[in-house]
Tab-separated table of C-alpha atoms and ligand atoms in Angstrom:
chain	number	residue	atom	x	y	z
A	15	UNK	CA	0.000	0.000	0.000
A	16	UNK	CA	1.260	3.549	-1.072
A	17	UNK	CA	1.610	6.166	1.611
A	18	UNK	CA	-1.534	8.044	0.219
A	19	UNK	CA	-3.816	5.506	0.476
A	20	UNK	CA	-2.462	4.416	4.232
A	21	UNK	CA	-3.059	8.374	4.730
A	22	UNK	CA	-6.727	8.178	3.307
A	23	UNK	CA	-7.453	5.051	5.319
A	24	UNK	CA	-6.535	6.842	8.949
A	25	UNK	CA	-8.211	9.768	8.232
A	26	UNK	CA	-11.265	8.409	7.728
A	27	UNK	CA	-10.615	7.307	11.249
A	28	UNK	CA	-9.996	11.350	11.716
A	29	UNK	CA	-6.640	10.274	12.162
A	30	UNK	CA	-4.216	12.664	10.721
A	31	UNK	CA	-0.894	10.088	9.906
A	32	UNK	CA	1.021	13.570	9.695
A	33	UNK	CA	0.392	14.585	13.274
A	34	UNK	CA	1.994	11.222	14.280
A	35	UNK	CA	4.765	11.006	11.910
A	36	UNK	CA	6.181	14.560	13.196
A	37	UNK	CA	5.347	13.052	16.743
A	38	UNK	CA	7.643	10.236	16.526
A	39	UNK	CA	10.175	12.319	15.366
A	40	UNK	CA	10.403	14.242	18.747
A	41	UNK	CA	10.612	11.241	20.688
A	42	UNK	CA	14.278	10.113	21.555
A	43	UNK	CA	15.044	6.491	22.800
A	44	UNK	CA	18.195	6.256	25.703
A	45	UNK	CA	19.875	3.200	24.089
A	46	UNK	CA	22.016	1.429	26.240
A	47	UNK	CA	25.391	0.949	25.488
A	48	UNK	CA	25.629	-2.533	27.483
A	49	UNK	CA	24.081	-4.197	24.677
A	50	UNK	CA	27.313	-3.864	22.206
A	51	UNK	CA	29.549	-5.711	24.602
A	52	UNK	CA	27.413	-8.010	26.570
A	53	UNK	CA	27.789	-5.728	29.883
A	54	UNK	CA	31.658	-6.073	30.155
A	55	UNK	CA	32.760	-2.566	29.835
A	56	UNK	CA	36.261	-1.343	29.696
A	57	UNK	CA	37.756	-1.082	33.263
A	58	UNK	CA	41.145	-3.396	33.613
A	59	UNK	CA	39.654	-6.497	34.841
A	60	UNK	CA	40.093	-7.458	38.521
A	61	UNK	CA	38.395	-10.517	37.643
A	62	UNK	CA	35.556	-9.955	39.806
A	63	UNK	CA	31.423	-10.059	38.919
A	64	UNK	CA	28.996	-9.694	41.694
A	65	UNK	CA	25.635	-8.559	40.919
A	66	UNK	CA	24.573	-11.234	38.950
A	67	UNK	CA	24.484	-9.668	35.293
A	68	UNK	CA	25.414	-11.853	32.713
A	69	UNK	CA	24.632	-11.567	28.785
A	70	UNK	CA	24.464	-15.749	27.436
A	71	UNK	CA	25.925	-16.340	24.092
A	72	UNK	CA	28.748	-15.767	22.028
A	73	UNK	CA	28.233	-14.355	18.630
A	74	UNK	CA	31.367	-12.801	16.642
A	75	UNK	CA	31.182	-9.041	16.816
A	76	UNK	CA	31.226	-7.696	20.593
A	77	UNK	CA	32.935	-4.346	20.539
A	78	UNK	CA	36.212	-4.850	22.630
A	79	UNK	CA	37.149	-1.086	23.216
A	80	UNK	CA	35.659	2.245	22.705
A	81	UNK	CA	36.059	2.810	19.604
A	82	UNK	CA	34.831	0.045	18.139
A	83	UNK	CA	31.635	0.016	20.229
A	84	UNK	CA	31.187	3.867	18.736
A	85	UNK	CA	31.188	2.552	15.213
A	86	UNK	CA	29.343	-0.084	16.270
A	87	UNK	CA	26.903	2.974	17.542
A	88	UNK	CA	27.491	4.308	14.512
A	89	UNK	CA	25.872	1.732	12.196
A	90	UNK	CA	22.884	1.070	14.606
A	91	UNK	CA	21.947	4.933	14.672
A	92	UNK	CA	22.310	4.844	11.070
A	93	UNK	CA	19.677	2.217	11.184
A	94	UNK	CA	17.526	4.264	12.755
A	95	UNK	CA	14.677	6.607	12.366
A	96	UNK	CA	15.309	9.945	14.290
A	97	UNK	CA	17.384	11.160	17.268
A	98	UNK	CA	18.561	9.827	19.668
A	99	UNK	CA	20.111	9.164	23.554
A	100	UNK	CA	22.905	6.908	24.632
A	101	UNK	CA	22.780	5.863	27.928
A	102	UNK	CA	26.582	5.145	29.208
A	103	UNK	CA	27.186	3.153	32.318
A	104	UNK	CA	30.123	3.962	34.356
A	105	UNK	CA	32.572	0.944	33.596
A	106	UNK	CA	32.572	2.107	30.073
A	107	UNK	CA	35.525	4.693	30.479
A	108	UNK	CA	37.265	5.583	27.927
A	109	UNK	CA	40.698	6.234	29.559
A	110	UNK	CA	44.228	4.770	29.872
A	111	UNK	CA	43.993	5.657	33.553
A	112	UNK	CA	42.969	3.053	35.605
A	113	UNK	CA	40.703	4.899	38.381
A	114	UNK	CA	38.840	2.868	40.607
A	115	UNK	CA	34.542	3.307	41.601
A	116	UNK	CA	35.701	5.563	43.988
A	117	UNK	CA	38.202	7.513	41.475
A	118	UNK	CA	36.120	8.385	38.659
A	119	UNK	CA	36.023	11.381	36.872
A	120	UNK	CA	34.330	13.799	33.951
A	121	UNK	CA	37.628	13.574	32.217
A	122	UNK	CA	37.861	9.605	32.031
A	123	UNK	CA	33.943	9.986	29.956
A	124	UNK	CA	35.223	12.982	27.709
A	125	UNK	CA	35.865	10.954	24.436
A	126	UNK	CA	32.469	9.939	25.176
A	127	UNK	CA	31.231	13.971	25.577
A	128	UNK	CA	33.243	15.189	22.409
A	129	UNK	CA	32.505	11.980	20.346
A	130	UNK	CA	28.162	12.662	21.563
A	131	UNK	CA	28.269	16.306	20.899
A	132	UNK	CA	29.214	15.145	16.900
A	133	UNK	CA	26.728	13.003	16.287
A	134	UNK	CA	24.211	15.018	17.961
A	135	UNK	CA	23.488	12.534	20.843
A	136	UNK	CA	22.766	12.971	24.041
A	137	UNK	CA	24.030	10.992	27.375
A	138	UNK	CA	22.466	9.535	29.940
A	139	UNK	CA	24.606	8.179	32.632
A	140	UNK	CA	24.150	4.830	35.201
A	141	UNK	CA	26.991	4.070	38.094
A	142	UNK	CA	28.036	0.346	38.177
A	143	UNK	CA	27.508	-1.029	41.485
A	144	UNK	CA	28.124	-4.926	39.892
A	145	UNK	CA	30.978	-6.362	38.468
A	146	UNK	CA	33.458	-5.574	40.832
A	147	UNK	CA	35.099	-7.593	44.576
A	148	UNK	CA	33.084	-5.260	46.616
A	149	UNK	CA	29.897	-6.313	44.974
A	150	UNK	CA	30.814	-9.674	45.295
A	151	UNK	CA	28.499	-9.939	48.387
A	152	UNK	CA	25.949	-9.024	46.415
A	153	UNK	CA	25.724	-5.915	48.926
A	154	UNK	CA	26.574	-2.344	47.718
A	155	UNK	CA	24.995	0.767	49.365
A	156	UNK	CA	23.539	-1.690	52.254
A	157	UNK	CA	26.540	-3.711	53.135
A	158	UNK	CA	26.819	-4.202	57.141
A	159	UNK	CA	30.426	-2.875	56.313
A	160	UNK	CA	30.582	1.139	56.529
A	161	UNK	CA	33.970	1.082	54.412
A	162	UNK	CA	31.865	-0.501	51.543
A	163	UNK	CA	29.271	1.221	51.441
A	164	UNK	CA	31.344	4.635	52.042
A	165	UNK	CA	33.073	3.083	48.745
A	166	UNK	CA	29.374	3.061	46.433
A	167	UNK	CA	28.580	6.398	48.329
A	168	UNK	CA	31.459	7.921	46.884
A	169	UNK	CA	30.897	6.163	43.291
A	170	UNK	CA	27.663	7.632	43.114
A	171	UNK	CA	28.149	11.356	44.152
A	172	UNK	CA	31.115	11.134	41.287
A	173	UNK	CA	28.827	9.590	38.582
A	174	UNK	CA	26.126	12.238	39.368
A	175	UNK	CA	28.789	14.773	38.892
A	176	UNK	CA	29.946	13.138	36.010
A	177	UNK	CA	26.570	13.008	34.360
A	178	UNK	CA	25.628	16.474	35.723
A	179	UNK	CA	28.652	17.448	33.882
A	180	UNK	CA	27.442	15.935	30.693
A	181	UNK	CA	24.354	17.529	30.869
A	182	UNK	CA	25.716	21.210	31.055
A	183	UNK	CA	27.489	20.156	27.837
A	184	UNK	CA	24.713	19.100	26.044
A	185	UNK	CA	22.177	21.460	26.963
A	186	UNK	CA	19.829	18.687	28.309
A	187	UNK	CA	19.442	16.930	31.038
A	188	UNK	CA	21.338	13.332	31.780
A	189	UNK	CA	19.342	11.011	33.536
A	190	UNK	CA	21.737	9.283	36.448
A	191	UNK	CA	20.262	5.663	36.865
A	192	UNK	CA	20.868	4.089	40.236
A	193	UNK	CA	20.263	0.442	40.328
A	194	UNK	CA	21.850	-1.841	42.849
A	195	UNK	CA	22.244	-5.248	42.932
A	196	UNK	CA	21.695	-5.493	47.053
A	197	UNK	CA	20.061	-8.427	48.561
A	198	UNK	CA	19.779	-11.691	49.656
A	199	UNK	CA	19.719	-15.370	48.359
A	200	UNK	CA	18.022	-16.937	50.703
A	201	UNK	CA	15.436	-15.628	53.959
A	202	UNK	CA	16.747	-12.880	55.592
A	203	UNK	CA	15.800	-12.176	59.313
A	204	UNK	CA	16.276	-8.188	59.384
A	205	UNK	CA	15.309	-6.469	56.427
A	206	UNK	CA	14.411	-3.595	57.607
A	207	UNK	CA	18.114	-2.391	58.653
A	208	UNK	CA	19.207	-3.586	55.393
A	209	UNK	CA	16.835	-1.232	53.814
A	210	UNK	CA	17.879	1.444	56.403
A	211	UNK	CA	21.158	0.980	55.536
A	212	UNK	CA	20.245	1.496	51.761
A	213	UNK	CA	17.546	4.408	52.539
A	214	UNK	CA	20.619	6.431	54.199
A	215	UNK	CA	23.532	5.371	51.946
A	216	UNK	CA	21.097	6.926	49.282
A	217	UNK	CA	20.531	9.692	51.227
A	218	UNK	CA	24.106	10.525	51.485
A	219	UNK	CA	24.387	10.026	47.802
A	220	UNK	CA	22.100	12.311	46.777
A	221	UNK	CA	23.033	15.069	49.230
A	222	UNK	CA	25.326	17.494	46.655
A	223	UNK	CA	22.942	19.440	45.018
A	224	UNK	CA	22.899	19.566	41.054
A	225	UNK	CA	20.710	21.785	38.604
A	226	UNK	CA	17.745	19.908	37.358
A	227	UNK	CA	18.250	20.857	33.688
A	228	UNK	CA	22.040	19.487	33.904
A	229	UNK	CA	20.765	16.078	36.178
A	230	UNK	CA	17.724	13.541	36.802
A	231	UNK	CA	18.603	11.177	39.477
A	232	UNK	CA	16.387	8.180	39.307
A	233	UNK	CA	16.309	4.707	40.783
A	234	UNK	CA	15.113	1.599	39.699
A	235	UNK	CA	13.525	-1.058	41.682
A	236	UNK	CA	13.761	-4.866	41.609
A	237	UNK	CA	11.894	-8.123	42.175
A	238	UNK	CA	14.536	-10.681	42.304
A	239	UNK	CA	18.010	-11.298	41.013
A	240	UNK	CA	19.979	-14.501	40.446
A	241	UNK	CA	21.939	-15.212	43.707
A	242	UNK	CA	19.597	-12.335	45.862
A	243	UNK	CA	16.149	-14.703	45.245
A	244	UNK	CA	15.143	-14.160	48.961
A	245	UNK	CA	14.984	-10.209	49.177
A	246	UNK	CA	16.032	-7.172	46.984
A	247	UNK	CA	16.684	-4.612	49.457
A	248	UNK	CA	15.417	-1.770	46.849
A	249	UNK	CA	12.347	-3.319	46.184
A	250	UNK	CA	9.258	-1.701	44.255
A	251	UNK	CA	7.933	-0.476	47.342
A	252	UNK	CA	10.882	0.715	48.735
A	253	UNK	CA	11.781	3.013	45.215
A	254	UNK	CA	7.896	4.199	44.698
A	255	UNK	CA	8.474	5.716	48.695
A	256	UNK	CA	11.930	6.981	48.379
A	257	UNK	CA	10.942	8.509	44.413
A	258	UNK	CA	7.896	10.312	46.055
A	259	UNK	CA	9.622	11.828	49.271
A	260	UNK	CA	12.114	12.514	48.027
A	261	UNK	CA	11.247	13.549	44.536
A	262	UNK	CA	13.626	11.853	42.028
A	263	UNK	CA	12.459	9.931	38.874
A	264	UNK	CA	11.370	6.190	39.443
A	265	UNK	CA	12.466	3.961	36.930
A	266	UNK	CA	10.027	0.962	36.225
A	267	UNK	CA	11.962	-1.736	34.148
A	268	UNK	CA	9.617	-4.017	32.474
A	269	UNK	CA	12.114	-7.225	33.795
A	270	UNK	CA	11.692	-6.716	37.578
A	271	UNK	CA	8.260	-7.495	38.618
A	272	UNK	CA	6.182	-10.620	38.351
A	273	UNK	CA	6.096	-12.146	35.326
A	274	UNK	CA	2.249	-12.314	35.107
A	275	UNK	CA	2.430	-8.219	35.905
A	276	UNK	CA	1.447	-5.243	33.228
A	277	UNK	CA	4.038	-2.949	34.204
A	278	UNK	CA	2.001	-0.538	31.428
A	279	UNK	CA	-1.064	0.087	33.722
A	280	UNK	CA	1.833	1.226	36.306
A	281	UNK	CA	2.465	4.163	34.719
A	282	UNK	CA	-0.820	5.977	35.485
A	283	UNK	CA	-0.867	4.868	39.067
A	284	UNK	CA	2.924	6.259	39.561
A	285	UNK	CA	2.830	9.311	37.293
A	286	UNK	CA	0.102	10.562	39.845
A	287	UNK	CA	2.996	10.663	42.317
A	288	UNK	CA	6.317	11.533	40.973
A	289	UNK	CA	7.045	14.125	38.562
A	290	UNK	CA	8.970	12.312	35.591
A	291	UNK	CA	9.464	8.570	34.927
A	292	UNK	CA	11.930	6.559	33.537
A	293	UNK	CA	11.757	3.316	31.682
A	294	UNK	CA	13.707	0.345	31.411
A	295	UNK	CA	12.018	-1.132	27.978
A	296	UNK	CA	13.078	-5.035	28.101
A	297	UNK	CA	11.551	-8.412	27.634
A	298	UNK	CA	11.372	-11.019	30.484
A	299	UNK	CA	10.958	-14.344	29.404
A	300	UNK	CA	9.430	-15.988	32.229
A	301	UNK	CA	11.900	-14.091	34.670
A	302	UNK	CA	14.353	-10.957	34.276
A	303	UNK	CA	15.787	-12.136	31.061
A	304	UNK	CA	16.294	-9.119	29.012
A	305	UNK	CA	15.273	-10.493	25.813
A	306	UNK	CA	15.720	-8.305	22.888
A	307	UNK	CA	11.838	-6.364	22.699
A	308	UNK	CA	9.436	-7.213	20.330
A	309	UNK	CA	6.734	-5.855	18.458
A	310	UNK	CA	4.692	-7.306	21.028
A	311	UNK	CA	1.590	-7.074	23.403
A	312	UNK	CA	3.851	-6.029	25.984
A	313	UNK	CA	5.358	-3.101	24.332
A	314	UNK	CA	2.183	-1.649	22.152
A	315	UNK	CA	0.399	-1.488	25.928
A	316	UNK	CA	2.952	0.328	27.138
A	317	UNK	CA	3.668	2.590	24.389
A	318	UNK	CA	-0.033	3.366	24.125
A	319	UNK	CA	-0.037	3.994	27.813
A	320	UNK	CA	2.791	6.762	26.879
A	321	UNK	CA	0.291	7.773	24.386
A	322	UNK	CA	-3.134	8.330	25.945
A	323	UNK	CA	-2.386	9.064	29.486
A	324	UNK	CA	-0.049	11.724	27.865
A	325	UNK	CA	3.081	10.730	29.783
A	326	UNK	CA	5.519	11.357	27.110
A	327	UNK	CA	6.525	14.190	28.380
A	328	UNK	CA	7.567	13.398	31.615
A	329	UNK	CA	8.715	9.992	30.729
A	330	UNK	CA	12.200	9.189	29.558
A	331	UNK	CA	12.563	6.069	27.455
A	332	UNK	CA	15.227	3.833	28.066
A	333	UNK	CA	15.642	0.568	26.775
A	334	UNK	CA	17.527	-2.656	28.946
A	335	UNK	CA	18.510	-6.039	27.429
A	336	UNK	CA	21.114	-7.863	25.874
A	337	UNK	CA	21.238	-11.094	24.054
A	338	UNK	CA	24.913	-12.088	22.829
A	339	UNK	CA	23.163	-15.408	20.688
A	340	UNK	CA	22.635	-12.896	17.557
A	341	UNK	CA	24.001	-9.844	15.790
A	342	UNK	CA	24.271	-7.036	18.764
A	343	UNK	CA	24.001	-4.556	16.170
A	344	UNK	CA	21.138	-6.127	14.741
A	345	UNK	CA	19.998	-6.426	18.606
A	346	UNK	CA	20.122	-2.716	18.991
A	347	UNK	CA	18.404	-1.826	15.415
A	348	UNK	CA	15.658	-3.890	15.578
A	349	UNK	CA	14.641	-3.359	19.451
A	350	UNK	CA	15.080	0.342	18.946
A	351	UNK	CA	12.735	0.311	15.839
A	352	UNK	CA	10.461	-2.069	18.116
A	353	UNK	CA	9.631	0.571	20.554
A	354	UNK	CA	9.224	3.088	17.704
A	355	UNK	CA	6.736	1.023	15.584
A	356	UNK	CA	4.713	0.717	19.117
A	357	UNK	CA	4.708	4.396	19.569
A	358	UNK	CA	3.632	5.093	16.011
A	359	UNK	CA	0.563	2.469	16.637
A	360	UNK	CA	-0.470	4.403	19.615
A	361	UNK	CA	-0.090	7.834	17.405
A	362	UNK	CA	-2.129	6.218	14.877
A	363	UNK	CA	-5.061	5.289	16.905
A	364	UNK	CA	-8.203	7.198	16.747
A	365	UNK	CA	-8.042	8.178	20.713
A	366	UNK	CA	-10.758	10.559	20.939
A	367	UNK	CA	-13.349	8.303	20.157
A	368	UNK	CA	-12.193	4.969	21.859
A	369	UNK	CA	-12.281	6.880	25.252
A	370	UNK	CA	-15.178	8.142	24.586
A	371	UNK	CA	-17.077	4.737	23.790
A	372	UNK	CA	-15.154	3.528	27.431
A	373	UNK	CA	-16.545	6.585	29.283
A	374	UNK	CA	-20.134	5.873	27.755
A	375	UNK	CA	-19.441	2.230	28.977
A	376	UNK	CA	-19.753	1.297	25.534
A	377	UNK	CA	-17.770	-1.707	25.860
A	378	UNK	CA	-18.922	-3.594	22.821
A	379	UNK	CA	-17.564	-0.012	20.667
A	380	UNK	CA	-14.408	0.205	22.191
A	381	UNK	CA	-13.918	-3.749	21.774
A	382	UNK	CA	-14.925	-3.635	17.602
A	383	UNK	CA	-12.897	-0.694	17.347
A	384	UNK	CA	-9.862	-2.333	19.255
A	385	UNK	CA	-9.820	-4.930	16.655
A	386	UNK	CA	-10.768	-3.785	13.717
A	387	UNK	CA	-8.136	-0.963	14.117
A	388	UNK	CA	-5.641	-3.565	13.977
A	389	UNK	CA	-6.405	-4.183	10.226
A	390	UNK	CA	-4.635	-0.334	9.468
A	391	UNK	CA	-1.740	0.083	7.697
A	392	UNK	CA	0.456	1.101	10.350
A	393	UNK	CA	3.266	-0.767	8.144
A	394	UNK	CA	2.800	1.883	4.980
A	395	UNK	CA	2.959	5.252	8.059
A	396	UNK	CA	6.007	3.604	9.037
A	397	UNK	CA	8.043	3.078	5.950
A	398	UNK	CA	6.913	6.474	5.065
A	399	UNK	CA	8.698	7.274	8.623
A	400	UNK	CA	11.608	5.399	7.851
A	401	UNK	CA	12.035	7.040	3.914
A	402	UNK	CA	11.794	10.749	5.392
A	403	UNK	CA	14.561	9.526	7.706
A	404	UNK	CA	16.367	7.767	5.198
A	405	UNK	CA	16.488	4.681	6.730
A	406	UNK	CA	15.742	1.424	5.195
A	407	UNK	CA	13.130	-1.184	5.581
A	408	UNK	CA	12.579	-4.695	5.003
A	409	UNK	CA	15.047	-6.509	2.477
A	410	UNK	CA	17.111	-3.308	2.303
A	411	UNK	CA	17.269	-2.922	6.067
A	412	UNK	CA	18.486	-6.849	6.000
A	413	UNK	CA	21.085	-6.334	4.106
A	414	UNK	CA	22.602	-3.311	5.650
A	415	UNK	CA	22.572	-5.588	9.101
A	416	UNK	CA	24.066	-8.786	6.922
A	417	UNK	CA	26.637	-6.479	5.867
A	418	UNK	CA	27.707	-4.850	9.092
A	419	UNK	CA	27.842	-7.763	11.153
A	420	UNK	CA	30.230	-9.612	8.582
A	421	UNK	CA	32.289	-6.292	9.372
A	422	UNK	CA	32.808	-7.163	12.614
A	423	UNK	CA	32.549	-10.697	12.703
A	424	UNK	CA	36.216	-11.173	12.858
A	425	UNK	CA	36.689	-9.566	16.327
A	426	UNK	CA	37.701	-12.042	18.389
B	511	RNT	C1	19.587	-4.912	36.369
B	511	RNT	C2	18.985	-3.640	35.939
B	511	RNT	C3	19.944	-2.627	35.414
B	511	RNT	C4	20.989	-3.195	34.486
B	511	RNT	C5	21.809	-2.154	33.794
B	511	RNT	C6	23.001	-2.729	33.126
B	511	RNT	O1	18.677	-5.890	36.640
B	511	RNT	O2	17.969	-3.868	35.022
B	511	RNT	O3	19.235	-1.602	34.819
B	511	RNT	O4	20.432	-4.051	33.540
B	511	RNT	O5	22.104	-1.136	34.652
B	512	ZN	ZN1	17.119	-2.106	34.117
């Protein structure tokens, strides 16, 4: 189907496919950079992993250094449709110092700064409290041990300066992600100083003050992890409290709740209680997996939660997973477009009147027009999308992937 036809077809729906095209422009994905190297960064090695975050597979191609993971960047935001974020984690330093947590600096992340300021990207910024002997406890900012968690306390104040930093560069704010691994693997019998411990660790973290349109702090809540299956000291409840008092961003990642949970009819329930959100886009298979996303149930709810409760605004979209069984390149490109496609969907749907047959309570409406609307050709608004961007589709798009990945292939 042409474009003009697709065009004809929505607006008899009073849909204008324009509207949405020029809104999916403005909307920028964070992707993360852990995806291009199967979450190893590029600290010396002390040989150490706590935290229990591990990428399975082994497919030729994971960028080794900096550089190659920037080309690697490159290619997918060549891929692409629109502008967009990188979110950088802190063990991706791009240095030939070897600082540790507790040493890090804006000038160890400035190839990253001038490299983002050429392509027109901008940062967002996570510290690593994994992958590392004093996370091999699985314990971080709640460790019974005040030297540790003095250690993470320090390692976040310098990534929040660190991202505050990037943000002044880049005229937009960088979102500062704090997830920690802390918990415990099987029944604890006092919790609640472990989350005391935590509650005041972050309080000392977040203690400098930073301008809000140079820094977001937010932090993200967990279920369970592998090797903490008992408790997660910063559990949902624990992050939706802290977020509200205390007035930093929650970050809901669509891994860390029960598997049978929506996390897209959380966002209407939080969003009436913290200011901005952020998300963690991913795909649990039956636990906290981080499949590659798909153009699935799972991701069209939430996207047209982002869409009709009118949360795109205050909601930054990150995405988190990492499958090193396939092309990461082709990983990136395809989940990226994923949550696009969703977000055009939403765009495309003829909101006015399906909330109007709900408030009439005109269920049988609003469940003819939920599937029959799935008959529009979302596909023909999209590669419309994708041709204004100059970006390609289908076979074109396969071959560009085919051809970048036998690039790389021969990185060992
Ligand atoms: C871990 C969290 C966290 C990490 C990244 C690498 O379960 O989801 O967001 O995946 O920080
Ligand atoms: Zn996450």
């Amino acid at each position: 189907m042409t474009y003009d036809s697709a065009k004809d077809a929505f607006a008899a729906w009073g849909v204008d496919t324009e509207v949405a095209i020029d809104a999916l422009g403005q909307i920028p994905i964070s992707v993360h950079c852990w995806q291009g190297d199967d979450v190893v960064g590029f600290e010396q090695k002390t040989g150490a992993s706590g935290g229990g975050i591990q990428a399975t597979g082994n497919h030729p191609g994971r960028a080794r250094t900096p550089d190659e993971l920037r080309a690697d960047l490159e290619f997918a935001y060549s891929m692409i449709p629109g502008k967009h974020r990188l979110n950088l984690h802190a063990f991706y330093l791009d240095t030939d110092e070897t600082p540790d947590r507790d040493e890090i600096e804006f000038k160890h992340f400035e190839p990253w700064v001038d490299w983002a300021r050429d392509q027109g990207i901008g940062l967002d910024f996570n510290p690593t409290f994994f992958a590392h002997s004093k996370a091999d406890d699985n314990l971080t900012l709640s460790h019974p041990d005040q030297g540790i968690r003095d250690f993470w306390i320090e390692h976040g104040k310098r990534s929040r300066e660190i991202a505050a930093r990037m943000g002044a560069a880049q005229g937009t704010p960088s979102v500062n992600n704090i997830w920690v691994p802390d918990g415990s693997k099987d029944t604890p019998v006092d919790r609640m100083s472990a989350r005391r411990r935590l509650e005041a660790s972050l309080d000392e973290m977040f203690a400098p003050a930073h301008d809000k349109a140079h820094l977001l702090d937010a932090v993200e809540s967990k279920l369970f992890g592998i090797g903490v299956e008992a408790m997660t000291v910063g559990s949902h409840e624990f992050y939706l409290g802290y977020a509200i008092r205390k007035g930093t961003l929650l970050c809901l990642d669509m891994g860390h709740f029960h598997p049978t949970e929506n996390i897209a009819d959380k966002l209407s329930s939080v969003a009436l209680s913290v200011d901005e959100l952020l998300l963690h886009v991913s795909r649990p298979m039956r636990w906290d997996s981080d499949h590659v996303i798909l153009l699935d149930d799972s991701i069209r709810q939430m996207a047209q939660e982002l869409v009709f409760a009118d949360l795109l605004d205050r909601t930054h979209i990150g995405l988190d997973f990492f499958d090193a069984t396939i092309s990461r390149t082709a990983a990136w490109v395809i989940g990226v477009r994923n949550m696009q496609k969703a977000l055009l969907e939403a765009l495309l749907m003829p909101q006015a009147r399906l909330k109007a047959a709900e408030e009439a309570l005109d269920l049988t409406t609003r469940f003819v027009l939920t599937e029959e609307l799935k008959d529009l050709p979302f596909s023909a608004v999209w590669a419309e999308f994708c041709a204004r961007n100059e970006r390609p589709t289908g076979s074109a798009l396969i071959r560009d992937l085919d051809g970048y990945q036998a690039r790389v292939a021969a990185r060992s």
